[in-house]
Short mmCIF file of C-alpha atoms in Angstrom, two decimals:
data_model
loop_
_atom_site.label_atom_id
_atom_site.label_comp_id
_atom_site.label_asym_id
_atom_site.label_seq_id
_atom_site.Cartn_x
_atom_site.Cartn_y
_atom_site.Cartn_z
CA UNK A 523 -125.40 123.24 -106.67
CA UNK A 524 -124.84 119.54 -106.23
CA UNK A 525 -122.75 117.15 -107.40
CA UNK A 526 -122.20 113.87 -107.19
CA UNK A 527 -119.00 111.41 -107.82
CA UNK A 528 -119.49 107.77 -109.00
CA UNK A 529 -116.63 105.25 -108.95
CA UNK A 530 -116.42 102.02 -109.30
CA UNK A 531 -114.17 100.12 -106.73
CA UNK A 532 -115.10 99.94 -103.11
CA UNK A 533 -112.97 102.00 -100.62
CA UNK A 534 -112.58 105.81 -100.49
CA UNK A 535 -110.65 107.58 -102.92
CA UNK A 536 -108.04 110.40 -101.90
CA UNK A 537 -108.70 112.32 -105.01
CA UNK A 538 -112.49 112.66 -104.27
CA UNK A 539 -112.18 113.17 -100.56
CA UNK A 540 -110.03 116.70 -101.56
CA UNK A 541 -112.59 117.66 -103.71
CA UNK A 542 -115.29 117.20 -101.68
CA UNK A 543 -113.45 118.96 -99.07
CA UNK A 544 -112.59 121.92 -101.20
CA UNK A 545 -116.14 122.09 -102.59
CA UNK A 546 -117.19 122.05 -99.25
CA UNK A 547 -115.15 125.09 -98.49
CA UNK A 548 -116.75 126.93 -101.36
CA UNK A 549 -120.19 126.05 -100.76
CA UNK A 550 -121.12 123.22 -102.96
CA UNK A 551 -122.98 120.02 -101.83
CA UNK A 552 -121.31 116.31 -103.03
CA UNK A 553 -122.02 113.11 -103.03
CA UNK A 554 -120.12 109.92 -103.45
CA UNK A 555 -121.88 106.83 -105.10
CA UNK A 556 -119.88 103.33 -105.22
CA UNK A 557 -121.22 101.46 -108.39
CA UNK A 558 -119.96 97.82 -106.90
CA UNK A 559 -122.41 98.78 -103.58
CA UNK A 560 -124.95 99.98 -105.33
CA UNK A 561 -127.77 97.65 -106.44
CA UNK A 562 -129.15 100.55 -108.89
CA UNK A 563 -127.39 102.78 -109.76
CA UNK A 564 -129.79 105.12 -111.50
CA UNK A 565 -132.70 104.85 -108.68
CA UNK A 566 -129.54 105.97 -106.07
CA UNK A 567 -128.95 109.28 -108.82
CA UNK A 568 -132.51 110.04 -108.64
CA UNK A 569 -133.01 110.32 -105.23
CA UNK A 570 -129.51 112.61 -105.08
CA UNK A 571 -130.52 114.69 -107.42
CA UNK A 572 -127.19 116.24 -108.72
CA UNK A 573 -126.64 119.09 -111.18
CA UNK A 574 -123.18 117.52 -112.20
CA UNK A 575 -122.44 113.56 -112.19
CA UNK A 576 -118.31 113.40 -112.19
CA UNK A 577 -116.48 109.81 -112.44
CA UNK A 578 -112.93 109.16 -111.03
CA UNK A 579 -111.67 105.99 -112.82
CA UNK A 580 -108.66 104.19 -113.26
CA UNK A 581 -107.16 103.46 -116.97
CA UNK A 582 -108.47 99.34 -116.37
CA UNK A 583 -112.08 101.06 -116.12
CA UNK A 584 -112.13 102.64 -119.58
CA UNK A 585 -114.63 100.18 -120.75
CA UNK A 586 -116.59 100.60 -117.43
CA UNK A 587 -116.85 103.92 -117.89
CA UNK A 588 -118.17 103.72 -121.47
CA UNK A 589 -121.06 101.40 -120.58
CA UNK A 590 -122.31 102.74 -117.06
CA UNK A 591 -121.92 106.22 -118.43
CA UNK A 592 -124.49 105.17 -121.50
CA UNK A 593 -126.64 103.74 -118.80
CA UNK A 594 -126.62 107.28 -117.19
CA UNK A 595 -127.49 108.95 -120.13
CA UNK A 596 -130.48 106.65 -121.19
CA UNK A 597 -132.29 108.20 -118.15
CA UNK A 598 -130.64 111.46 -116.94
CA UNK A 599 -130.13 113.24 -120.07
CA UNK A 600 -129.78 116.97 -119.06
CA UNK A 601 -127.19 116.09 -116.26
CA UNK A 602 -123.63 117.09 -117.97
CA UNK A 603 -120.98 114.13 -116.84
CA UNK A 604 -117.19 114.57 -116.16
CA UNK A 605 -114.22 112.47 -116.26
CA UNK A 606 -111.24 113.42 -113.95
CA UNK A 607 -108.76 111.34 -112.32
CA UNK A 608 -105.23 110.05 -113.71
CA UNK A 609 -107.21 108.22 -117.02
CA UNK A 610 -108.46 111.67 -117.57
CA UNK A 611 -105.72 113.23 -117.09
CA UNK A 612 -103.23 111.62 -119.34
CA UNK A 613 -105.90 110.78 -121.93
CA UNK A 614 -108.38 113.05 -122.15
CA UNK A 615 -109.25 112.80 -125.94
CA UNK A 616 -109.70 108.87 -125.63
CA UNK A 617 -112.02 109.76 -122.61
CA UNK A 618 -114.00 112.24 -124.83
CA UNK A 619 -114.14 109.75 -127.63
CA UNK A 620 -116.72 107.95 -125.30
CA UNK A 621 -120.31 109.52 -126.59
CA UNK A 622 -121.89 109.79 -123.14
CA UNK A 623 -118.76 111.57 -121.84
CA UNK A 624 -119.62 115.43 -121.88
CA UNK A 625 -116.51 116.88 -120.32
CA UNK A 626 -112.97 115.63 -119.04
CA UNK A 627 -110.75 117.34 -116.67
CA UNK A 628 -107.64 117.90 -117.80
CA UNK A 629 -105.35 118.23 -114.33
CA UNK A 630 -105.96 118.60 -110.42
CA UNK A 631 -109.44 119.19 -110.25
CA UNK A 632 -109.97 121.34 -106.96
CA UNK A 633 -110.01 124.88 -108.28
CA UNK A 634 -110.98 123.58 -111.65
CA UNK A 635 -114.40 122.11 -110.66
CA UNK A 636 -115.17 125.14 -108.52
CA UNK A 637 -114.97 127.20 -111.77
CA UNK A 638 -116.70 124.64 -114.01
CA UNK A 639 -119.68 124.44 -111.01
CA UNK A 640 -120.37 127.89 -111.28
CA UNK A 641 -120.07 127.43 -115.26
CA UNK A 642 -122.69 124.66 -115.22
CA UNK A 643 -124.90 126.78 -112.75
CA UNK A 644 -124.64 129.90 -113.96
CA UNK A 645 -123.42 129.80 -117.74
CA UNK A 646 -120.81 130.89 -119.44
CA UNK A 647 -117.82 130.46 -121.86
CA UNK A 648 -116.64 126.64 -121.80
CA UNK A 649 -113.75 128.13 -123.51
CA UNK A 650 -112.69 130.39 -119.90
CA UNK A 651 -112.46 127.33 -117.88
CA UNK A 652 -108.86 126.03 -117.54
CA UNK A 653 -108.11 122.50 -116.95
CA UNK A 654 -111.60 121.27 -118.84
CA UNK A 655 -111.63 119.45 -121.77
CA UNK A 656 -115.28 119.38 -124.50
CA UNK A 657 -116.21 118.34 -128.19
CA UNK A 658 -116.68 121.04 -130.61
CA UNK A 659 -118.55 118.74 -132.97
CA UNK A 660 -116.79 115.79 -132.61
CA UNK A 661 -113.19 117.51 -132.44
CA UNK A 662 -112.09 117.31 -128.72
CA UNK A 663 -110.74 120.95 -127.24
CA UNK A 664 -108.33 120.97 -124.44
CA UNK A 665 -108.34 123.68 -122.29
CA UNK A 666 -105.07 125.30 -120.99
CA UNK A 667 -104.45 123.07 -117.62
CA UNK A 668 -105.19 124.78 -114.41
CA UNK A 669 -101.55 125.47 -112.22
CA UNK A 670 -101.34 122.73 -109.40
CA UNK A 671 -102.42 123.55 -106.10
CA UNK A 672 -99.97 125.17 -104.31
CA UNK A 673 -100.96 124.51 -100.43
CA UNK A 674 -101.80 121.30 -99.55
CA UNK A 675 -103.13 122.27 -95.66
CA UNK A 676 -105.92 124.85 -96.97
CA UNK A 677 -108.21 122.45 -96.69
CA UNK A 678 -109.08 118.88 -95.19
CA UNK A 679 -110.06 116.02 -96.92
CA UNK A 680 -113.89 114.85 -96.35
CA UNK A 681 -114.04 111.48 -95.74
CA UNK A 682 -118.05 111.32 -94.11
CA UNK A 683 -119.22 111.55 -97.76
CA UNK A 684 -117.89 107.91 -97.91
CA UNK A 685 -119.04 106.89 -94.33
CA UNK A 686 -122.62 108.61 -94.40
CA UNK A 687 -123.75 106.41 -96.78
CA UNK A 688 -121.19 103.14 -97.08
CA UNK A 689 -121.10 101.81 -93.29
CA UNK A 690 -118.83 98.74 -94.58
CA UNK A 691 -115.98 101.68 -95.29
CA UNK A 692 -116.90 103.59 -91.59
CA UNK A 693 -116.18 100.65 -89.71
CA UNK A 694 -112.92 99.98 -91.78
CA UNK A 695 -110.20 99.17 -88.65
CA UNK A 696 -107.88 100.19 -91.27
CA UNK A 697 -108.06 103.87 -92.07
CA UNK A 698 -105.65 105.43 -95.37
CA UNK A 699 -104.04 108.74 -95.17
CA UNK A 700 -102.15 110.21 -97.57
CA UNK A 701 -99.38 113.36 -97.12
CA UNK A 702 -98.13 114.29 -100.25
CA UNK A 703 -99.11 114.17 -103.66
CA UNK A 704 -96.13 113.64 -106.29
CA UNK A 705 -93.03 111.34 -106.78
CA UNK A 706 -89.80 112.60 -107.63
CA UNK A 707 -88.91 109.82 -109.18
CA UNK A 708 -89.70 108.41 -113.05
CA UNK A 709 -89.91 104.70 -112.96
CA UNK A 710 -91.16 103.57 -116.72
CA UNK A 711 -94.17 101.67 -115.35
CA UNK A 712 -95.74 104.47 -113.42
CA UNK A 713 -97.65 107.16 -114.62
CA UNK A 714 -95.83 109.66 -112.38
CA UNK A 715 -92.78 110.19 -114.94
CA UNK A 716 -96.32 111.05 -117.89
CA UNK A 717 -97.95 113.40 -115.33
CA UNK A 718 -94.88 115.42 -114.46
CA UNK A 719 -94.70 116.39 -118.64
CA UNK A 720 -98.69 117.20 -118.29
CA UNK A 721 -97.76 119.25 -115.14
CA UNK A 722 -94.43 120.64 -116.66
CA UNK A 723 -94.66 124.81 -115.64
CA UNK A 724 -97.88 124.32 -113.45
CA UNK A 725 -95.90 124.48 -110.27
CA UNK A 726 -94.28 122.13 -107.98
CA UNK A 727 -95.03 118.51 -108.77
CA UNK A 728 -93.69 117.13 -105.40
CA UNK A 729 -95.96 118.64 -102.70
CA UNK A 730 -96.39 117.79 -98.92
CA UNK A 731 -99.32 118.68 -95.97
CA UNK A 732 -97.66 120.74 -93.50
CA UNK A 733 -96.75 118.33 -90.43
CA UNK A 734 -99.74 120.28 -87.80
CA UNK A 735 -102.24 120.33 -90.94
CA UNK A 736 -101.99 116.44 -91.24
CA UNK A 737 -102.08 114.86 -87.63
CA UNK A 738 -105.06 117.49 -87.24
CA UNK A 739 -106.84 115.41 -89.97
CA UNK A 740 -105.96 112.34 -88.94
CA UNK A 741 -107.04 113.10 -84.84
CA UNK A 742 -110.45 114.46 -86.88
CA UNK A 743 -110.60 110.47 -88.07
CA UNK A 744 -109.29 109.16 -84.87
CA UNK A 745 -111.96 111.30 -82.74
CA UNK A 746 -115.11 110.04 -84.32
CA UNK A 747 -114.07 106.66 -85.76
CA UNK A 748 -112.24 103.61 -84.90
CA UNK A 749 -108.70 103.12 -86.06
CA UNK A 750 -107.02 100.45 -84.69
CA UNK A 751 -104.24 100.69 -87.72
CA UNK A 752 -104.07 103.57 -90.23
CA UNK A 753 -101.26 103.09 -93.82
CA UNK A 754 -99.65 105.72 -95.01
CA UNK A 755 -100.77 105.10 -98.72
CA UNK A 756 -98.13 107.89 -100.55
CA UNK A 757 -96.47 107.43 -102.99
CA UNK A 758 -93.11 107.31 -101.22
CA UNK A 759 -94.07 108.26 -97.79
CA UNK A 760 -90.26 108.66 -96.57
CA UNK A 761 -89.02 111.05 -99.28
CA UNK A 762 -88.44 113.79 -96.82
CA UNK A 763 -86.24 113.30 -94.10
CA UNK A 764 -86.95 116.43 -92.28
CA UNK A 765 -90.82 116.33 -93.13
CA UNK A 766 -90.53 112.93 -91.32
CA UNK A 767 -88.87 114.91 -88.61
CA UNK A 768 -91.21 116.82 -87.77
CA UNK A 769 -94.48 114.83 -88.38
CA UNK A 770 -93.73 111.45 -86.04
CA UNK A 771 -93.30 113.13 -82.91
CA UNK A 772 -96.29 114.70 -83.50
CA UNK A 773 -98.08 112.06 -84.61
CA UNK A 774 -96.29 109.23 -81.77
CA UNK A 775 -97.76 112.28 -79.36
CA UNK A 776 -101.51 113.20 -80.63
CA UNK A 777 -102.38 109.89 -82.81
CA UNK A 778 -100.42 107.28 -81.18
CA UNK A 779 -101.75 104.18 -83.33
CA UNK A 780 -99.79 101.65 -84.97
CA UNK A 781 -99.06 102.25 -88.21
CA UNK A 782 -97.49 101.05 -92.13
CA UNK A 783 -95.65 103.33 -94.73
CA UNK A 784 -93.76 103.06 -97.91
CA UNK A 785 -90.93 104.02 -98.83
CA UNK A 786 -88.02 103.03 -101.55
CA UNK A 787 -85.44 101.04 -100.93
CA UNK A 788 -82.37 103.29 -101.81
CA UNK A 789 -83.77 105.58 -99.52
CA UNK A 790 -83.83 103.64 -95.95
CA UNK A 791 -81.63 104.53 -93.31
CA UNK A 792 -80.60 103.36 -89.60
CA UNK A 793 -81.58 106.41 -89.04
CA UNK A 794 -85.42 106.74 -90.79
CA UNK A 795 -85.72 103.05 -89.68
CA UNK A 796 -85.67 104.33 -85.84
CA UNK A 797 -87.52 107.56 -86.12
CA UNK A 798 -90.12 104.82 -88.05
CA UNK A 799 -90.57 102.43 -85.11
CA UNK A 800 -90.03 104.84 -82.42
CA UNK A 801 -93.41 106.06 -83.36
CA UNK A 802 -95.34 103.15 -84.15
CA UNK A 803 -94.59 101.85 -87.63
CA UNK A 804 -94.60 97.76 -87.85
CA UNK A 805 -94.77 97.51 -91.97
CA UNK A 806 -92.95 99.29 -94.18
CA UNK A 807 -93.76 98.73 -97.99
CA UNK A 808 -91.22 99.10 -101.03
CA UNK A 809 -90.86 97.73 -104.50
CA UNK A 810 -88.44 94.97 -105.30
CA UNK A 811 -90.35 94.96 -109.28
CA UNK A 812 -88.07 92.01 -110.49
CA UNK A 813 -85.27 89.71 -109.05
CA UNK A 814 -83.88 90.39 -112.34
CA UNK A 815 -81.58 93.63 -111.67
CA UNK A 816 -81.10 94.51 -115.69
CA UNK A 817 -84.64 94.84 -116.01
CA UNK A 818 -85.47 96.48 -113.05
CA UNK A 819 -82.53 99.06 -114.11
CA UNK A 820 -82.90 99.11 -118.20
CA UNK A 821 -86.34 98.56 -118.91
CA UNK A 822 -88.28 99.45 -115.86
CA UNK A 823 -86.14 102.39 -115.39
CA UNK A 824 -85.86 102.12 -111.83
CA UNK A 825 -82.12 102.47 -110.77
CA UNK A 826 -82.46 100.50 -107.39
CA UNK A 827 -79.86 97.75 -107.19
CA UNK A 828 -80.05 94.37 -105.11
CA UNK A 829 -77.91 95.34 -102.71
CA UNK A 830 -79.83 98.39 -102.03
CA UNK A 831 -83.10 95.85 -101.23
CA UNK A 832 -80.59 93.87 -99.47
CA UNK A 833 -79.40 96.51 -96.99
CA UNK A 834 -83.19 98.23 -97.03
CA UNK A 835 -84.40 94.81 -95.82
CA UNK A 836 -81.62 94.37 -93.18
CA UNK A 837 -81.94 97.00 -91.61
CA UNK A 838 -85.69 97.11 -91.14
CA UNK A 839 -85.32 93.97 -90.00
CA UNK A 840 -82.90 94.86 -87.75
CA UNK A 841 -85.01 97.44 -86.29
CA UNK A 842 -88.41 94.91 -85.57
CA UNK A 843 -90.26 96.79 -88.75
CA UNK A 844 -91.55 94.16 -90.92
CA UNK A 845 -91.14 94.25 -95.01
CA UNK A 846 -94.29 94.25 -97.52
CA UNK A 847 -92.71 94.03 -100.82
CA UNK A 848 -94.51 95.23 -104.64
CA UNK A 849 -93.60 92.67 -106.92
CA UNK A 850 -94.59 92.11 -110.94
CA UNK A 851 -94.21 89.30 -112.60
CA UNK A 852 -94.90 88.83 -116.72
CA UNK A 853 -92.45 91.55 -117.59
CA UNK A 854 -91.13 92.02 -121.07
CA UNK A 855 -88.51 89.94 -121.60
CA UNK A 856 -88.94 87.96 -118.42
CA UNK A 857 -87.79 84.40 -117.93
CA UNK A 858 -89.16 81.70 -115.58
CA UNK A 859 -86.04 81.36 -113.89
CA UNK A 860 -86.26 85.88 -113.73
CA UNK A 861 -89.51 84.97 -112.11
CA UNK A 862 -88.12 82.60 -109.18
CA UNK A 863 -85.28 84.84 -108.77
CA UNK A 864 -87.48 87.28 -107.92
CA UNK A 865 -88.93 85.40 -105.30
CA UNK A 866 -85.81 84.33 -103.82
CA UNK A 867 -84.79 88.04 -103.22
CA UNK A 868 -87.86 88.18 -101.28
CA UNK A 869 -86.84 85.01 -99.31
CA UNK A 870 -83.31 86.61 -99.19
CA UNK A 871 -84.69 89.80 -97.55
CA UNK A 872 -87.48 87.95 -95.06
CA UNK A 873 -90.26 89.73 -96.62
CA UNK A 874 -93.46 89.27 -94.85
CA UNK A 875 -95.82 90.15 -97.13
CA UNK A 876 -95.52 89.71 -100.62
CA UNK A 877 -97.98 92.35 -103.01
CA UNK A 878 -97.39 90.42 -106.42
CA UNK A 879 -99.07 91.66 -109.50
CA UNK A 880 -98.83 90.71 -113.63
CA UNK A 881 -97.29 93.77 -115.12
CA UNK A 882 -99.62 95.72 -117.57
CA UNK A 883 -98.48 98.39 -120.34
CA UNK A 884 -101.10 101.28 -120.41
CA UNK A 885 -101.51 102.12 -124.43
CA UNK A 886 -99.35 105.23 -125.63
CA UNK A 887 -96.64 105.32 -123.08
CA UNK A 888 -93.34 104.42 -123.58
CA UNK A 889 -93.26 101.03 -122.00
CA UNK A 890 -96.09 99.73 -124.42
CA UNK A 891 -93.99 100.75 -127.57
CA UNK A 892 -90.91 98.92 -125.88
CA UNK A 893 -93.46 95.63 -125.95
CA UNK A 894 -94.82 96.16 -129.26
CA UNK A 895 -91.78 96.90 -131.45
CA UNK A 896 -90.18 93.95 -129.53
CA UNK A 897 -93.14 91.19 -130.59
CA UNK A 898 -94.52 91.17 -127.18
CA UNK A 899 -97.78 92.97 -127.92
CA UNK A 900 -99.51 93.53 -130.95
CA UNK A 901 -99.75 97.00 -132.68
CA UNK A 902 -103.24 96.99 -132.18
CA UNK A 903 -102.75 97.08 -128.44
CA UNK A 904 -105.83 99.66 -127.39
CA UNK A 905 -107.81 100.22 -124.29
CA UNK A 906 -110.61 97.66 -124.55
CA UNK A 907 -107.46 94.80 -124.56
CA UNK A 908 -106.95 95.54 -120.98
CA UNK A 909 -107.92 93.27 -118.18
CA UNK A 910 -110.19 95.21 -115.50
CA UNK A 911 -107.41 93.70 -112.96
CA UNK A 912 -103.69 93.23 -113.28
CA UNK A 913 -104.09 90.06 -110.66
CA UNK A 914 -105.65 87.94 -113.30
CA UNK A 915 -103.77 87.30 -116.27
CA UNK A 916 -101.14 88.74 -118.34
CA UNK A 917 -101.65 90.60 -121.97
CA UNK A 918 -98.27 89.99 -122.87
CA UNK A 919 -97.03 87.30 -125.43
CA UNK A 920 -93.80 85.71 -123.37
CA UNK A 921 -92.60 81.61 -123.52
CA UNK A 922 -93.41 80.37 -120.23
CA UNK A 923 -96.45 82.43 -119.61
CA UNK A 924 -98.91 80.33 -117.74
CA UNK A 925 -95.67 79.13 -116.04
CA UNK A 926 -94.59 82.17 -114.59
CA UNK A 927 -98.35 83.27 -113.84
CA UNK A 928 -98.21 80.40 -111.72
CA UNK A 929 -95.09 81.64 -110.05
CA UNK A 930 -96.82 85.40 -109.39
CA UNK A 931 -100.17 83.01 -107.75
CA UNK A 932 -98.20 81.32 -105.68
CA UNK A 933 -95.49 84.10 -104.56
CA UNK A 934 -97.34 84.91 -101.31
CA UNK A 935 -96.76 81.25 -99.70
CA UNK A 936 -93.60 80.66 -101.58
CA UNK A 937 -91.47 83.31 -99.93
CA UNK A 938 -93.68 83.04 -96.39
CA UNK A 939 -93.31 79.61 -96.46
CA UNK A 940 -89.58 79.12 -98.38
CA UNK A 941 -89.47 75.25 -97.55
CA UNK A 942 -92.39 75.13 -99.79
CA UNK A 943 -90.25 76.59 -102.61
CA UNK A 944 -88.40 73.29 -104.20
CA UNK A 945 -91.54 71.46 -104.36
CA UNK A 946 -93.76 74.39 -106.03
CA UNK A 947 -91.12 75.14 -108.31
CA UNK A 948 -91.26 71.78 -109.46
CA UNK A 949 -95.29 71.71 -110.11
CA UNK A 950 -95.10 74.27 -111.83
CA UNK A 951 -92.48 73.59 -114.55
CA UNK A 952 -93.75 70.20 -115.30
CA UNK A 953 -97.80 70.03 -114.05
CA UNK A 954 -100.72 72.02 -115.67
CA UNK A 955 -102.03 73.09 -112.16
CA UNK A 956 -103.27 76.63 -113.09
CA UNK A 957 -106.74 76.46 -110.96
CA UNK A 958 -105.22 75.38 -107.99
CA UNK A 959 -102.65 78.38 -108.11
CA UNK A 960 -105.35 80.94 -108.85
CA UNK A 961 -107.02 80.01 -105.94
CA UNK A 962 -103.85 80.29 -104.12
CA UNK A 963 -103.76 84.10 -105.07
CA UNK A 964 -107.70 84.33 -103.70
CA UNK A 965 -106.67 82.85 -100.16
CA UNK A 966 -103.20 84.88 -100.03
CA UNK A 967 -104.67 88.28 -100.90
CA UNK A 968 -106.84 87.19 -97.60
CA UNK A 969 -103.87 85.85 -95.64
CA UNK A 970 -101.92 89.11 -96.94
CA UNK A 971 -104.38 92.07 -96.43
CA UNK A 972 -105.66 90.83 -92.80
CA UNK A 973 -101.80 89.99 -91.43
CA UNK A 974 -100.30 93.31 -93.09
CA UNK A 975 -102.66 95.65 -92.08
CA UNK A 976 -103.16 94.48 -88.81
CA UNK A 977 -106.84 93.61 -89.41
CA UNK A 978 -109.55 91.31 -87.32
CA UNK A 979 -110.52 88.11 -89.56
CA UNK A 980 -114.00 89.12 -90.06
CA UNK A 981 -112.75 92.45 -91.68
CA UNK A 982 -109.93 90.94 -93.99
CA UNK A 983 -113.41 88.46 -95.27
CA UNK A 984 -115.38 91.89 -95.45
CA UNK A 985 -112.44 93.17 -98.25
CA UNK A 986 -112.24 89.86 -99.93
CA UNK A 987 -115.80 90.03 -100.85
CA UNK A 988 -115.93 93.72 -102.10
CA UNK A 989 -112.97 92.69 -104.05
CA UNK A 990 -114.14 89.07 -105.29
CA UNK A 991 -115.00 90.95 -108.95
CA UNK A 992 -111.47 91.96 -109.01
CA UNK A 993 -109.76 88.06 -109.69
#
């Protein structure tokens, strides 16, 4: 039995590694095929040879998905495809609206697609398999979801199915890790607060790799591979004081390499903030959102005041950590001056690296209702009226758009760079300049990504390009 993943985007999903790792635990053979490396697609599946083609994709990929999934099916007719991942997940009867879509899965697919392999092997009743969503016809069945899995150290994550094949991601001096799946918080613009109703009675939600378990799968990393920096890409990394307890002397004693985390800002401590450095951290990421505390608070549902960045910022600061801050500009209701505000927090706080994005409603959930019954989207607002990025351009209908775009391009320099700030703000509320601030965002993802992640130039040029597609 073999199957094989495709995705789209070019660096190594977490969700694929597990299964690849549990698969490999049970016996079953993967592969892992990056569409944006691949030069044909098709020729790469026949010379795999897989009895099950399954796609991870994000909710920006839906249209993706329909057309390279078509293209599969035009030559590899017989091969059944599935759809997992957090599209999947939270819409599974969109996915299986998509012809060439044969199955979805409906949940965490570890124990899942070790049932459905021996299912598509060996036969069956579809209807036996929990977490796996068909068509009966064209009515789309939903399965009973599988419970979540329980143990997060049974297995290791298999990240040579990446580097076997894609040397661009072995070589990577910047190497992702990830302990915990889950966030106990419900922020309105995340799909956590959607995936904790799918998950509701399936088991804990919040779940973390035993301490040992984890620096034994990073050392396996370390061992064979370089790592000159490694990010801590959870969630919210510092959730668990005495997980964090635990895990960094280990980690300051077997791994030893330099390292960036995230956290929230509510959550810092003197105390977190030592335990942090002590062991190697230099960047610690949280999310400021908006400058604009009422909608941070009411709409975005993410009860984190400004003091609470003020005092998160001080006292990494304080401590020599430096601050990467999530940003998102274009939110509903959002003002120009809401948009420089929020860039003056960041100036307020020293951030280092600014992450600033366009905010972007996913159809069906609660924040896209809030912008259509308030004029900001229309009520036709579907899947295909997506961007495929959310640094490119917003979908919302808001006076000043282009204007605070504009802002969001130009956020990275503005708040390294605050002497700039008078004479920006000025372009942009009285001169048409929007070229020359998109290619501001192109050179300060560059600037951003090599300075942040600790990166050699050549490297930070090497991501640009695999990400060129994505502005």
């Amino acid at each position: 039995m073999k199957v094989c993943f495709i995705q789209k985007e070019a660096f190594p999903y977490f969700g694929i590694m597990s299964l690849v790792g549990y698969l490999k635990k049970e016996g079953i053979e993967s592969e892992v095929l990056i569409a944006s490396l691949e030069d044909d697609l098709n020729k790469a599946l026949s010379e795999i040879k897989p009895n099950l083609i399954g796609f991870s994709v994000l909710t920006t990929e839906h249209g993706w998905l329909a057309q390279t999934s078509r293209q599969i099916k035009n030559t590899f007719k017989n091969i059944p495809i599935v759809v997992g991942g957090v599209h999947a997940v939270l819409y599974p009867e969109s996915v299986l609206r998509i012809p060439d879509i044969d199955y979805v899965c409906t949940g965490e697919g570890e124990k899942t697609l070790v049932d459905f392999c021996d299912f598509i092997e060996n036969g069956g009743d579809i209807r036996s398999i929990r977490g796996i969503g068909y068509r009966n016809g064209e009515v789309p069945i939903i399965n009973e979801g599988m419970s979540l899995l329980e143990n997060l150290s049974e297995h290791f994550e298999d990240r040579e199915v990446y580097y076997r094949r894609y040397a661009v991601l072995k070589n990577d001096e910047l190497k992702q890790f990830i302990a915990s799946r889950g966030c106990p918080y419900k922020c309105a613009f995340c799909f956590n607060e959607q995936l904790m109703d799918v998950y509701r009675s399936k088991g804990r939600y919040v779940r973390m790799k035993e301490p040992e378990h984890f620096v034994e799968e990073i050392r396996r990393v370390k061992e064979s591979l370089s790592a000159k920096s490694i990010f801590f890409a959870d969630d919210l990394f510092t959730m668990n004081k005495s997980w964090l307890k635990r895990f960094l002397p280990l980690y300051k004693e077997k791994i030893n390499v330099p390292f960036m985390c995230t956290t929230r800002a509510n959550l810092m401590s003197e105390e977190i903030a030592v335990m942090l450095k002590e062991s190697g951290c230099h960047t610690v990421s949280f999310g400021i959102e908006t400058g604009n505390e009422r909608i941070r608070k009411e709409i975005l549902q993410k009860n984190v005041t400004d003091e609470d960045i003020i005092k998160c910022g001080n006292i990494l600061k304080k401590n020599g950590i430096r601050i990467q801050t999530s940003n998102m500009f274009c939110l509903p209701g959002e003002t120009l001056e809401d948009a420089f505000s929020t860039v003056k927090l960041n100036i307020k706080i020293k951030t280092d690296f600014a992450f600033s994005t366009l905010f972007m409603p996913f159809p069906e959930t609660k924040l896209a209702k809030y912008c259509i019954d308030n004029g900001y989207l229309r009520k036709e607002f579907t899947f295909e009226d997506l961007p495929k990025s959310f640094l490119t351009h917003s979908i919302l209908t808001l006076k000043d758009k282009g204007k605070i775009e504009n802002v969001q391009r130009s956020s990275y320099f503005l708040i390294r760079h605050p002497f700039l700030l008078s004479h920006i703000e000025k372009l942009i509320r009285n001169v048409n300049l929007g070229k020359l601030f998109y290619l501001s965002l192109f050179v300060s993802t560059f600037f951003r990504y090599k300075e942040e992640r600790q990166i050699s130039t050549f490297n930070a040029m090497k991501f640009l390009w695999r990400f060129r597609k994505s502005f």
